[in-house]
Coordinates of C-alpha atoms in Angstrom, one line a residue:
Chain C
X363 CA 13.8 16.2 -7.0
X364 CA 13.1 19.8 -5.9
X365 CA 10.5 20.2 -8.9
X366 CA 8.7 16.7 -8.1
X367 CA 8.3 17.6 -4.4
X368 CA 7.1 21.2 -4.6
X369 CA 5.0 20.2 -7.6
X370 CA 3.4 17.1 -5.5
X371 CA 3.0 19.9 -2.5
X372 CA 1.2 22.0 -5.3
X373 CA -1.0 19.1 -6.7
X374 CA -2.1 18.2 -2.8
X375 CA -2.8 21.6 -2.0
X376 CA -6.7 21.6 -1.1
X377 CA -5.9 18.1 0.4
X378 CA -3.6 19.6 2.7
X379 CA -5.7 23.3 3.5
X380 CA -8.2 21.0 4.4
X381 CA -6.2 18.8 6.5
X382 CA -4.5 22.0 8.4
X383 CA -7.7 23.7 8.6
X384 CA -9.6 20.2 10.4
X385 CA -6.6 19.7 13.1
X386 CA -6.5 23.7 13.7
X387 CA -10.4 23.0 14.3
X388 CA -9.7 19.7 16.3
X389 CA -7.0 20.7 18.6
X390 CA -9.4 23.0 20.5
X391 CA -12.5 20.7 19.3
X392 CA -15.0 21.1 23.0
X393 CA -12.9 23.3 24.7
X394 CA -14.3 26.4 26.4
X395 CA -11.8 28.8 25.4
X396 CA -11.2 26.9 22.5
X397 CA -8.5 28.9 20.2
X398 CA -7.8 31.3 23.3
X399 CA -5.6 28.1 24.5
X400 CA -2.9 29.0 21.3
X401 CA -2.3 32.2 23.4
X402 CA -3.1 31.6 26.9
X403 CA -0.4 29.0 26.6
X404 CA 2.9 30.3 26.1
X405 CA 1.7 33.3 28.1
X406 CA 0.8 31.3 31.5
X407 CA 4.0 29.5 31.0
X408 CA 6.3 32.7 30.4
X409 CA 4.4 34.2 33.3
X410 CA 5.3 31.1 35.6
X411 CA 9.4 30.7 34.6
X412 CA 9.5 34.5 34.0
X413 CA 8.2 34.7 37.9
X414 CA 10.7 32.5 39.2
X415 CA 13.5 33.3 37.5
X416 CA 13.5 36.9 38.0
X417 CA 13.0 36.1 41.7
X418 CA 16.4 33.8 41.4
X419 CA 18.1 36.2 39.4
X420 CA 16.5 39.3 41.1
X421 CA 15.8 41.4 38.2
X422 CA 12.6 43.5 37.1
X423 CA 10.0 40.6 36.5
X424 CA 8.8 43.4 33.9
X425 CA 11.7 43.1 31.9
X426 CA 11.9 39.3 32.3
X427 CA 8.7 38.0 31.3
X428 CA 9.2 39.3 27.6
X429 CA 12.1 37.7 27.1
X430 CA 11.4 34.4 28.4
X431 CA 7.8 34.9 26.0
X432 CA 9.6 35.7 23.1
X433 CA 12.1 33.2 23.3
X434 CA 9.9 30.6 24.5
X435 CA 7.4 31.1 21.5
X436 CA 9.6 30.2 18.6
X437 CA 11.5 26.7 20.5
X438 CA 7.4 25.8 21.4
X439 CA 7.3 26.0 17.6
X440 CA 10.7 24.4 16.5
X441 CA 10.1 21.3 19.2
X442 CA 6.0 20.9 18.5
X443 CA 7.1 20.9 15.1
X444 CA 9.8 18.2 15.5
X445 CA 7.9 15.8 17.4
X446 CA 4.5 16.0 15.3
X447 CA 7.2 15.2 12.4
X448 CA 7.8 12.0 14.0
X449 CA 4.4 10.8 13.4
X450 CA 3.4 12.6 10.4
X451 CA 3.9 9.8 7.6
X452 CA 2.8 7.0 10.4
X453 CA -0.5 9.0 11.3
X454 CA -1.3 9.2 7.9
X455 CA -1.2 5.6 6.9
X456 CA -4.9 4.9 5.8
X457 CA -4.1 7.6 3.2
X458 CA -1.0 6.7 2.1
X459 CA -1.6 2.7 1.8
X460 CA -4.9 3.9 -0.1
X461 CA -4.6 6.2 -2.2
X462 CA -2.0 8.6 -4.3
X463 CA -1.9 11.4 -2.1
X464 CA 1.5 13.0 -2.1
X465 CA 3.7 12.2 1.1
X466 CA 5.2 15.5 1.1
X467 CA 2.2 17.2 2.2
X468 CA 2.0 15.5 5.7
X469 CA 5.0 17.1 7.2
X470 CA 4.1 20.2 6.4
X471 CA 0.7 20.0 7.4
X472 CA 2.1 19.4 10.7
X473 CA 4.4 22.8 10.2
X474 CA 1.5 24.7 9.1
X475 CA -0.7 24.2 11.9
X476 CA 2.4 24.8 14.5
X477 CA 2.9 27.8 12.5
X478 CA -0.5 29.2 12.7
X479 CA -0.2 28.8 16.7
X480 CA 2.8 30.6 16.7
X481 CA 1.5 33.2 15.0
X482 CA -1.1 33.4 17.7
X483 CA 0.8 33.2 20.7
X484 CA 3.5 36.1 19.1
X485 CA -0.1 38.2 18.5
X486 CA -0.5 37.4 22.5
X487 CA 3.3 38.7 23.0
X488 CA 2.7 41.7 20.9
X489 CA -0.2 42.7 23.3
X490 CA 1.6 41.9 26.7
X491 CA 4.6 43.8 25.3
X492 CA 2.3 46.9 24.2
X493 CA 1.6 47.1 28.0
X494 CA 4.6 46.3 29.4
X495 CA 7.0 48.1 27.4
X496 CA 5.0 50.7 25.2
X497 CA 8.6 52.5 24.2
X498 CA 9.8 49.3 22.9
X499 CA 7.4 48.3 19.9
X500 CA 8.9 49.8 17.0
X501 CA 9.6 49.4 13.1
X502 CA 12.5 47.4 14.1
X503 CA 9.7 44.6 15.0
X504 CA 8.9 44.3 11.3
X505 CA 12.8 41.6 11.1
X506 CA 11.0 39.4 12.4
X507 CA 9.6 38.6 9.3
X508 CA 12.2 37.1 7.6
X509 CA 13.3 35.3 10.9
X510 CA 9.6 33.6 10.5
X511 CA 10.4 32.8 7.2
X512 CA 13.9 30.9 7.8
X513 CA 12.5 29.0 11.1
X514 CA 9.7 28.4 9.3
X515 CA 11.6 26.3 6.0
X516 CA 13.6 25.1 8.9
X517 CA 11.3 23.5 11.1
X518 CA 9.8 22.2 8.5
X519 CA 13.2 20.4 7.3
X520 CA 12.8 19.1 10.9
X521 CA 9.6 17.7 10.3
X522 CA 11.0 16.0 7.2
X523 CA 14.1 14.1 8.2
X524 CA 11.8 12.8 11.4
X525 CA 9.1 11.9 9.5
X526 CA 11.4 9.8 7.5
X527 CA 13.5 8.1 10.8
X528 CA 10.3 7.5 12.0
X529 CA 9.4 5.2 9.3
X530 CA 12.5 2.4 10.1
X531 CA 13.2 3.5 13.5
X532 CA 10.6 3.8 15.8
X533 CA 12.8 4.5 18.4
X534 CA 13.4 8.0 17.2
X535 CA 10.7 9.8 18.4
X536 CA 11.6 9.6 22.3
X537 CA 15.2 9.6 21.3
X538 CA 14.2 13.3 19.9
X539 CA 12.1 14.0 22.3
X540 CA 15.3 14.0 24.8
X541 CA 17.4 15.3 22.6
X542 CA 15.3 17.9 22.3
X543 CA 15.0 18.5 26.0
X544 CA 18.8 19.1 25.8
X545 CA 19.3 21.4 23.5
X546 CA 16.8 23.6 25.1
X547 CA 18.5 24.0 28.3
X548 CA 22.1 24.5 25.8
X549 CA 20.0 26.9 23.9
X550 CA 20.1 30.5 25.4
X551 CA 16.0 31.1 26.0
X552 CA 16.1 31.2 30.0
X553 CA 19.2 33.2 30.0
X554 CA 21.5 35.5 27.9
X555 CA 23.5 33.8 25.6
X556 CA 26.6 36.2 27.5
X557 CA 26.1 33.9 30.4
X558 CA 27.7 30.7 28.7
X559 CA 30.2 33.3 26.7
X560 CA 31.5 33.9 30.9
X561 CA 32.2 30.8 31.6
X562 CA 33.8 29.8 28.5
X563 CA 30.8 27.3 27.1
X564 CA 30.2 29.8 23.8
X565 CA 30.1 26.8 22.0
X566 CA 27.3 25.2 23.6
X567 CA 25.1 28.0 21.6
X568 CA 27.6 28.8 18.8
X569 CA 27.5 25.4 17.3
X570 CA 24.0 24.8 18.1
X571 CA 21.7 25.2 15.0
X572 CA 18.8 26.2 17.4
X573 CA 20.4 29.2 18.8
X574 CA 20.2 31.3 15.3
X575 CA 16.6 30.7 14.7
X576 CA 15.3 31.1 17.8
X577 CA 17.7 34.4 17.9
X578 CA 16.2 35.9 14.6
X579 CA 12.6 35.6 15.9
X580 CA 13.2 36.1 19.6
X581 CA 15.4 39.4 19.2
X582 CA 13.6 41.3 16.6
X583 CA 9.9 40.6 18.0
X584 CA 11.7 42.7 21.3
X585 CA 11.7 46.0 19.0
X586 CA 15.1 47.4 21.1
X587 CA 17.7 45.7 18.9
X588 CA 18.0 43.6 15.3
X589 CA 20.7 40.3 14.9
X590 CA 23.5 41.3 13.6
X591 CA 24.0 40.3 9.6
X592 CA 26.0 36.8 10.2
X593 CA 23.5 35.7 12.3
X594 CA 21.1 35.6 9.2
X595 CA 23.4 34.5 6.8
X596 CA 24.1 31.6 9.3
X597 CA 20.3 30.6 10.0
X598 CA 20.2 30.6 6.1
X599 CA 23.0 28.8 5.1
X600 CA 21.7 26.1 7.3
X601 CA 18.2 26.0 6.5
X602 CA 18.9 25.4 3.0
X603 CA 21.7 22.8 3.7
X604 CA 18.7 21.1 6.2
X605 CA 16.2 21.7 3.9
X606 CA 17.7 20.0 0.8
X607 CA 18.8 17.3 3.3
X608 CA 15.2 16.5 4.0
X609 CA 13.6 17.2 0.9
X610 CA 16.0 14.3 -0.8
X611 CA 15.1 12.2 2.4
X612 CA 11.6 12.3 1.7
X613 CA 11.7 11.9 -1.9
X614 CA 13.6 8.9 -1.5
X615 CA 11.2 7.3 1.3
X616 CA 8.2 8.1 -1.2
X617 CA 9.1 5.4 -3.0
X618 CA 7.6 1.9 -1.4
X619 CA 6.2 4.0 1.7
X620 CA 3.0 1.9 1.9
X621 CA 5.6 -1.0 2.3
X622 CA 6.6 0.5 5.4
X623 CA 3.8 1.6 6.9
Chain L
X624 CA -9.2 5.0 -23.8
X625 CA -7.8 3.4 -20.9
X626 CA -5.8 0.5 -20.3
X627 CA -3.6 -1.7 -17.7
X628 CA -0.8 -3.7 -19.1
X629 CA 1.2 -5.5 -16.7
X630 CA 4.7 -6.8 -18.2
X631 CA 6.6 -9.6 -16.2
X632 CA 5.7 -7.9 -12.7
X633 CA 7.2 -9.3 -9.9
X634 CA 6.0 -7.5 -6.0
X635 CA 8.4 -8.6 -3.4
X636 CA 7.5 -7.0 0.3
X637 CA 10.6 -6.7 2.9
X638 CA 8.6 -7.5 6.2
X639 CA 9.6 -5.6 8.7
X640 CA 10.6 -7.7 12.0
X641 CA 10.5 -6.1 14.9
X642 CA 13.5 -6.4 16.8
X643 CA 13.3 -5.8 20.4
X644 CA 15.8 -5.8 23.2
X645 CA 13.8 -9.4 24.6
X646 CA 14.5 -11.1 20.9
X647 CA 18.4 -10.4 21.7
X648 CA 18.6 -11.6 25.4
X649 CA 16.0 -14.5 25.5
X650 CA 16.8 -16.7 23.1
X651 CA 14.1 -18.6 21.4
X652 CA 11.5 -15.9 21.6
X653 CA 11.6 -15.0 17.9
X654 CA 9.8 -18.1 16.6
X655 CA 6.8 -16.8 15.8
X656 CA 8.7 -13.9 14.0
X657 CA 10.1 -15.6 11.1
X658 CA 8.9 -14.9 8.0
X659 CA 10.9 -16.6 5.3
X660 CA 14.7 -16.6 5.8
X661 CA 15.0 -13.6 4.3
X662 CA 12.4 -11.7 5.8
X663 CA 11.1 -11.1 2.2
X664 CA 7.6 -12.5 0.6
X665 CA 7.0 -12.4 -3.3
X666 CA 3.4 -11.3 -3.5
X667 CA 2.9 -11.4 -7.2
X668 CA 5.1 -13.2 -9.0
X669 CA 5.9 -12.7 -13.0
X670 CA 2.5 -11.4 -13.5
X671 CA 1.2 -11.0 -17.5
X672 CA -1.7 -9.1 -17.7
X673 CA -3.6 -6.8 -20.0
X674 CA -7.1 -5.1 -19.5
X675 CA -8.5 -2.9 -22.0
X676 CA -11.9 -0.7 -22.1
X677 CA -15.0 -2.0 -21.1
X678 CA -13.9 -4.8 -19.3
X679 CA -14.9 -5.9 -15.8
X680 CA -12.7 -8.3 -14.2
X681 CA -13.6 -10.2 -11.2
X682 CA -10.4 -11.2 -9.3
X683 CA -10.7 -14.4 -7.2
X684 CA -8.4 -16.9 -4.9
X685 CA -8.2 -17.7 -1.7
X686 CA -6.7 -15.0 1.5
X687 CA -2.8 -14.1 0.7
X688 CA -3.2 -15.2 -3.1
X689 CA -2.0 -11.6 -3.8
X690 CA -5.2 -10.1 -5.2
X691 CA -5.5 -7.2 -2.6
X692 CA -1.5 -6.4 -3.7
X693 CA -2.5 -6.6 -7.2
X694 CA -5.0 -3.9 -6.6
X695 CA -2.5 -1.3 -4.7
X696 CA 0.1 -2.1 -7.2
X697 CA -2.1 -0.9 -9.9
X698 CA -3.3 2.1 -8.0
X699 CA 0.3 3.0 -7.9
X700 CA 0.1 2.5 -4.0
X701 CA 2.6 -0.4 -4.0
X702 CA 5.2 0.1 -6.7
X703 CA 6.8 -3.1 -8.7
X704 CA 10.3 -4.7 -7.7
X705 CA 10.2 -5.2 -11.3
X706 CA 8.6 -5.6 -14.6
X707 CA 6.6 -3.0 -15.4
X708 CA 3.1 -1.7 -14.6
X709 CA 1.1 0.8 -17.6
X710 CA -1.8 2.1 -16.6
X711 CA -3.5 4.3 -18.2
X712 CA -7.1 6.5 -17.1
X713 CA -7.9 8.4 -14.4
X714 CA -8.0 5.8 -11.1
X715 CA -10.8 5.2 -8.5
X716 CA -10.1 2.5 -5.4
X717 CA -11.6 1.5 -2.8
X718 CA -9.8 -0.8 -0.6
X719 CA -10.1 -1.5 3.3
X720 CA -12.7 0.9 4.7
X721 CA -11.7 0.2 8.7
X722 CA -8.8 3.3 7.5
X723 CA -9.0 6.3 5.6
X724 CA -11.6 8.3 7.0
X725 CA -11.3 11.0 9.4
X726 CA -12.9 9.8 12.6
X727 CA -13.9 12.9 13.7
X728 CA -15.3 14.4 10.8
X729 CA -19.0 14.1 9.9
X730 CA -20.0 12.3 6.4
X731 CA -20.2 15.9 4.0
X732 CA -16.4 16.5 5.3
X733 CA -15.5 12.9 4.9
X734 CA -17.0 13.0 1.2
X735 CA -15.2 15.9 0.6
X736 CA -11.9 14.8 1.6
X737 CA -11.9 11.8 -0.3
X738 CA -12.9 13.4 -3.1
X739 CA -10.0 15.5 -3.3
X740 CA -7.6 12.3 -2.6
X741 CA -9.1 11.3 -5.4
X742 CA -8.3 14.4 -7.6
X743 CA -11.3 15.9 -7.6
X744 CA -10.9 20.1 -7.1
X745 CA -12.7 21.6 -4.2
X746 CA -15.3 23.1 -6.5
X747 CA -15.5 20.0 -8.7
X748 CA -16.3 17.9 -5.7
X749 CA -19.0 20.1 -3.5
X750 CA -20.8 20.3 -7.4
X751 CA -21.3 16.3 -7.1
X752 CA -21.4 16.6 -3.0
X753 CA -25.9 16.3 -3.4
X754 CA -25.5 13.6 -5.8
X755 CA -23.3 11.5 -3.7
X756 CA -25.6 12.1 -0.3
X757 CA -28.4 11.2 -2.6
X758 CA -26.9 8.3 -3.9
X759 CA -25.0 6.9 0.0
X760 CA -28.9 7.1 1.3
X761 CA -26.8 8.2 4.4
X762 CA -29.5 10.8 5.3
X763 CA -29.3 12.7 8.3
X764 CA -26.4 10.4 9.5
X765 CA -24.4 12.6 7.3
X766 CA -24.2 15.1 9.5
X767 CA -22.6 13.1 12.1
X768 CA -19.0 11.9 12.9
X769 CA -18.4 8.9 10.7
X770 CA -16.6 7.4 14.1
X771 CA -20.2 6.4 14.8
X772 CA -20.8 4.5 11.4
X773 CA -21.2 1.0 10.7
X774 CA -19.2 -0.8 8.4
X775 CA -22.3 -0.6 5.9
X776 CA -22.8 2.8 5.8
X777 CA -18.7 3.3 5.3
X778 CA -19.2 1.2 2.4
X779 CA -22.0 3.7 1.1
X780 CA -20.2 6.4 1.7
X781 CA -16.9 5.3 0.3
X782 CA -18.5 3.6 -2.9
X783 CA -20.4 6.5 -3.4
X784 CA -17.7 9.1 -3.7
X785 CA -15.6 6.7 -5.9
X786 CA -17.9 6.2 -8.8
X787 CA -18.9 10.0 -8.3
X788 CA -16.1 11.3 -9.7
X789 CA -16.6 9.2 -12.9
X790 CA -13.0 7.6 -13.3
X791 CA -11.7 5.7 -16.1
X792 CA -10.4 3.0 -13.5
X793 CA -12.1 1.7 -10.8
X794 CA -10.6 -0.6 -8.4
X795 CA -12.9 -2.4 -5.8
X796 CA -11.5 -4.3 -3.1
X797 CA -13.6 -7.0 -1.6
X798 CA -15.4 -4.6 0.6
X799 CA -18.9 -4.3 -1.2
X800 CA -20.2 -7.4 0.3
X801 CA -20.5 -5.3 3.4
X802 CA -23.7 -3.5 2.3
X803 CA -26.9 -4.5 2.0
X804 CA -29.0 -5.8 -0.7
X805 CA -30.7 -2.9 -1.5
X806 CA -27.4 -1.3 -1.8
X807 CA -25.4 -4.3 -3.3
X808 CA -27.8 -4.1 -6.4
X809 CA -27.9 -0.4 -6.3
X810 CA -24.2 -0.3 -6.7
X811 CA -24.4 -3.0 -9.5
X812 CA -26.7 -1.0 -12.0
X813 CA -24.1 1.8 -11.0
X814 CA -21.4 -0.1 -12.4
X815 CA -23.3 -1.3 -15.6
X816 CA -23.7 2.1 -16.5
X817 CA -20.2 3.1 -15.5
X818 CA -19.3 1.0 -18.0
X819 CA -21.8 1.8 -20.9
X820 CA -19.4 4.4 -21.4
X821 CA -16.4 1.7 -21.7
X822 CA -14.5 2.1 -18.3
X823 CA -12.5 -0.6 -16.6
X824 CA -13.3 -2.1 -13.7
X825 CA -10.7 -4.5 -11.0
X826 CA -13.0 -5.9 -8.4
X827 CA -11.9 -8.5 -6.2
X828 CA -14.6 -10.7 -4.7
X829 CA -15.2 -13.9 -2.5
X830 CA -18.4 -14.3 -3.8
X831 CA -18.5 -16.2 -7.0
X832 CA -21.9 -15.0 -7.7
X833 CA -20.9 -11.8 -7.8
X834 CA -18.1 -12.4 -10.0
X835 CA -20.7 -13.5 -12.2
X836 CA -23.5 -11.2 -12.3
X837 CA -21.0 -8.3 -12.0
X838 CA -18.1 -9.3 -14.5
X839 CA -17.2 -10.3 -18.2
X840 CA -13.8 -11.7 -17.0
X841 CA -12.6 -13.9 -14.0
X842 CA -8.4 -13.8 -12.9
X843 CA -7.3 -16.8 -10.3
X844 CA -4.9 -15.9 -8.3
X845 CA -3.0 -18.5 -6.4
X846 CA 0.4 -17.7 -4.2
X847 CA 1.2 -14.7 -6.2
X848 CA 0.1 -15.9 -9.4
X849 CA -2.5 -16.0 -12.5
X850 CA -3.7 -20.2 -12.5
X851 CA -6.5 -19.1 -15.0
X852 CA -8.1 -16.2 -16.8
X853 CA -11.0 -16.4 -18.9
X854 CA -14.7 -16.2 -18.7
X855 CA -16.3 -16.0 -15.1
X856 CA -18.5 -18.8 -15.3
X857 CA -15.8 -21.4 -16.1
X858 CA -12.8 -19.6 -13.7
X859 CA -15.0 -19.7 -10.9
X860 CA -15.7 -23.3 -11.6
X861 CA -12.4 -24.1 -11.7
X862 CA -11.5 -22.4 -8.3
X863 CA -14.3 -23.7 -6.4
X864 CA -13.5 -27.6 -7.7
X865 CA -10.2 -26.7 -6.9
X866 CA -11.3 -25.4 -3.1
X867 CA -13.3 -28.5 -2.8
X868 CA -10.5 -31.3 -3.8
X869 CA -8.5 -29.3 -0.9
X870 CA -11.8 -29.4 1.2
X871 CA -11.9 -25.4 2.2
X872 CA -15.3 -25.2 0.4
X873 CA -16.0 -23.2 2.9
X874 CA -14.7 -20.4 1.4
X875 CA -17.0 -18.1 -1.1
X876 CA -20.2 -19.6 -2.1

């Protein structure tokens, strides 16, 4: 199962290079700015719930604005990268009811290109940081790396298993859309995850799956402190439980997809 | 050496109602939703079949005979709900043009994309990329988003990428009657030489000339299955008496 749907990834590879590097192109297709958006994004809006929320909570608006960037940037990821799934086989039905191209690669496709805008709105947090906090950036920075790598096979997972719904249940995609909207305000990205641990809600973020990967990006990328260990072997423990999950999903929707579509 | 063989091959299709919240509360307003009691439709039914090198077989029969299913089953699109389905060679198809290409895209990316779907390496297919252009006539149009083509110049495009990349199987859906005549022939002298060098080729047509000039072997289909296979001149014959005792002549001239 494993072999057939990396090897069909691996067969579809130009097929899907091309496909990234056409909606990378498309997405700012006659815009001024054009890829400048992939930054100017997450920065306008960090800027805008940064503001207000260091006026409600009175702290240094200095201080506040990285954070909310660098949490911000990997849930944009994880929930771009959910909802795309949703439509990733169904978007793709004149090539899949025509011709042999491997299923597999559509999902990803849509993971690759949220990737490479993540990549470029972290390069827009890097610079804001440099001048905000110059004592900050540090080695320590560089553990983000393998947080990228584990909410990376995890988002994609995402993409998988709603991809998949998708196809019987139409209804899915708003359905995930709200729960979605949920989990972000139970994930700990406008405030410290100590602020639930107060009131006695720890769970809220403990048993949410969102919480680790957003933590191994958002924390690291700050340069003053790494996760600790567990929180790693957590986020990886359930990206490869999530991603075997999905891969078996897929690989058994492959099968009579065009009847579906 | 290629070959199709199909063995007892039976295509069933689940259709998938839709089930909204008014089909539950209004009672009634499914009628026009059923589709068999079961909600399942045998396309092909116990299908026999075997085509070896250098045949061309036309495919005739009349809308929802099956012959559109028979194609995507043997492009491995569709797969059997039993029997079984060889097919050996390298495959080609070309079914409904209205999907399939990307909108937004000019003609050289289009080319290029269905080139690789059809397992053609990037290098491989931007060698053949002045041959096709060449061959499409498409010109300067080209260069612009397909989103602005007409169906005839889809046609060009599409037909020229899939005999490009020289495959051992081609499947044609009834789609080449959207080009011209200029093209129509150019594609047939295309397909004579394609199969000089003993390919097979599935085409399925309404036009019974066509299936004439451009074939050595005729399949009727009829609700799923073969009524007659043989040589085009008499299976076409056949079909079109049988059209004409159920007065649809209107269908294929």
């Amino acid at each position: 199962m494993f072999k057939e749907y990396f090897e069909g990834i691996w067969r579809d590879r130009y097929i899907l290079s091309s496909f990234v590097n056409k909606d990378l192109q498309m997405k700012y297709r006659r815009s001024k700015l054009g890829v400048l958006w992939a930054v100017l994004m997450p920065l306008g809006l960090s800027l805008i719930i940064g503001g207000v929320y260091s006026v409600i909570y009175d702290s240094d608006p200095r201080e506040f604005i990285p954070l909310i960037f660098a949490g911000l940037n990997p849930w944009i990821f994880l929930n771009g990268t959910a909802d795309g799934g949703t439509m990733a086989f169904i978007g793709a039905e004149g090539y899949l009811k025509q011709t042999n191209v491997d299923a597999q690669i559509f999902p990803l496709r849509v993971t690759l290109v949220n990737f490479v805008n993540l990549l470029y709105a972290l390069l827009a947090f890097l610079t804001v940081y440099l001048f905000l906090q110059p004592e900050a950036v540090g080695p320590r920075m560089l553990m983000t790396i393998p947080g990228l790598a584990l909410m990376f096979i995890f988002a994609l997972s995402l993409a998988n298993i709603a991809a998949v719904i998708n196809l019987d249940i139409r209804d899915y995609q708003p359905m995930q859309s709200l729960l979605l909207q949920g989990l972000f305000y139970a994930t700990p990205i406008l405030y410290p995850a100590e602020m639930l641990a107060e009131r006695g809600f720890e769970m809220l973020y403990m048993w949410n799956p969102f919480y680790y990967f957003v933590e191994i990006v958002k924390v690291p990328i700050q340069g003053t402190s790494v996760p600790g260990w567990h929180v790693y072997a957590i986020a990886a423990a359930i990206a490869a439980a999530v991603f075997t999950l999905s891969i078996a999903l897929v690989m058994r929707a492959k099968k009579g997809m065009a009847f579906k579509l | 050496m290629s070959s199709i063989i199909l063995d007892h091959v039976d295509l069933t299709f689940k259709i998938w109602r839709e089930k909204r919240i008014k089909d539950i509360l209004v009672p009634g307003s499914r009628r026009f939703n059923e589709f068999g009691t079961d909600g399942t439709v045998r396309a092909l039914k116990d299908l026999e079949l075997s085509v070896g090198d250098g045949e061309r077989v036309a495919v005739v029969g009349h809308n929802g005979a099956g012959k559109s299913s028979l194609l995507k089953l043997l492009a491995g699109i569709y797969p059997p709900t039993s029997g079984r389905c060889r097919v050996e060679g390298r495959i080609s198809s070309m079914f409904e043009l209205a999907t399939g290409f990307e909108m937004e895209l000019n003609g050289w990316d289009n080319i290029y994309l269905r080139g690789l779907m059809l397992g053609e390496t990037p290098g491989c297919i931007k060698r053949k990329m002045k041959e096709i252009a060449e061959f499409s006539e498409l010109g300067d149009f080209l260069n612009m988003p397909v989103k602005y083509y007409s169906s005839g110049m889809f046609l060009r495009l599409a037909f020229s990428v899939s005999t490009a990349i020289e495959p051992d199987i081609l499947l044609l859906d009834e789609v080449v009657a959207a080009g011209d005549a200029a093209f129509i022939e150019k594609a047939r002298k295309r397909m004579d030489r394609m199969m000089d060098t003993a390919k097979i080729m599935v085409y399925v047509t309404h036009s019974m000339q066509q299936a004439v000039s451009m074939c050595d072997r005729c399949v009727w289909l009829d609700r799923g299955r073969i009524m007659m296979d043989g040589e085009p001149r008499a299976v076409t014959d056949a079909y079109m008496k049988s059209l004409g005792s159920r007065g649809m002549d209107d269908e294929g001239q």
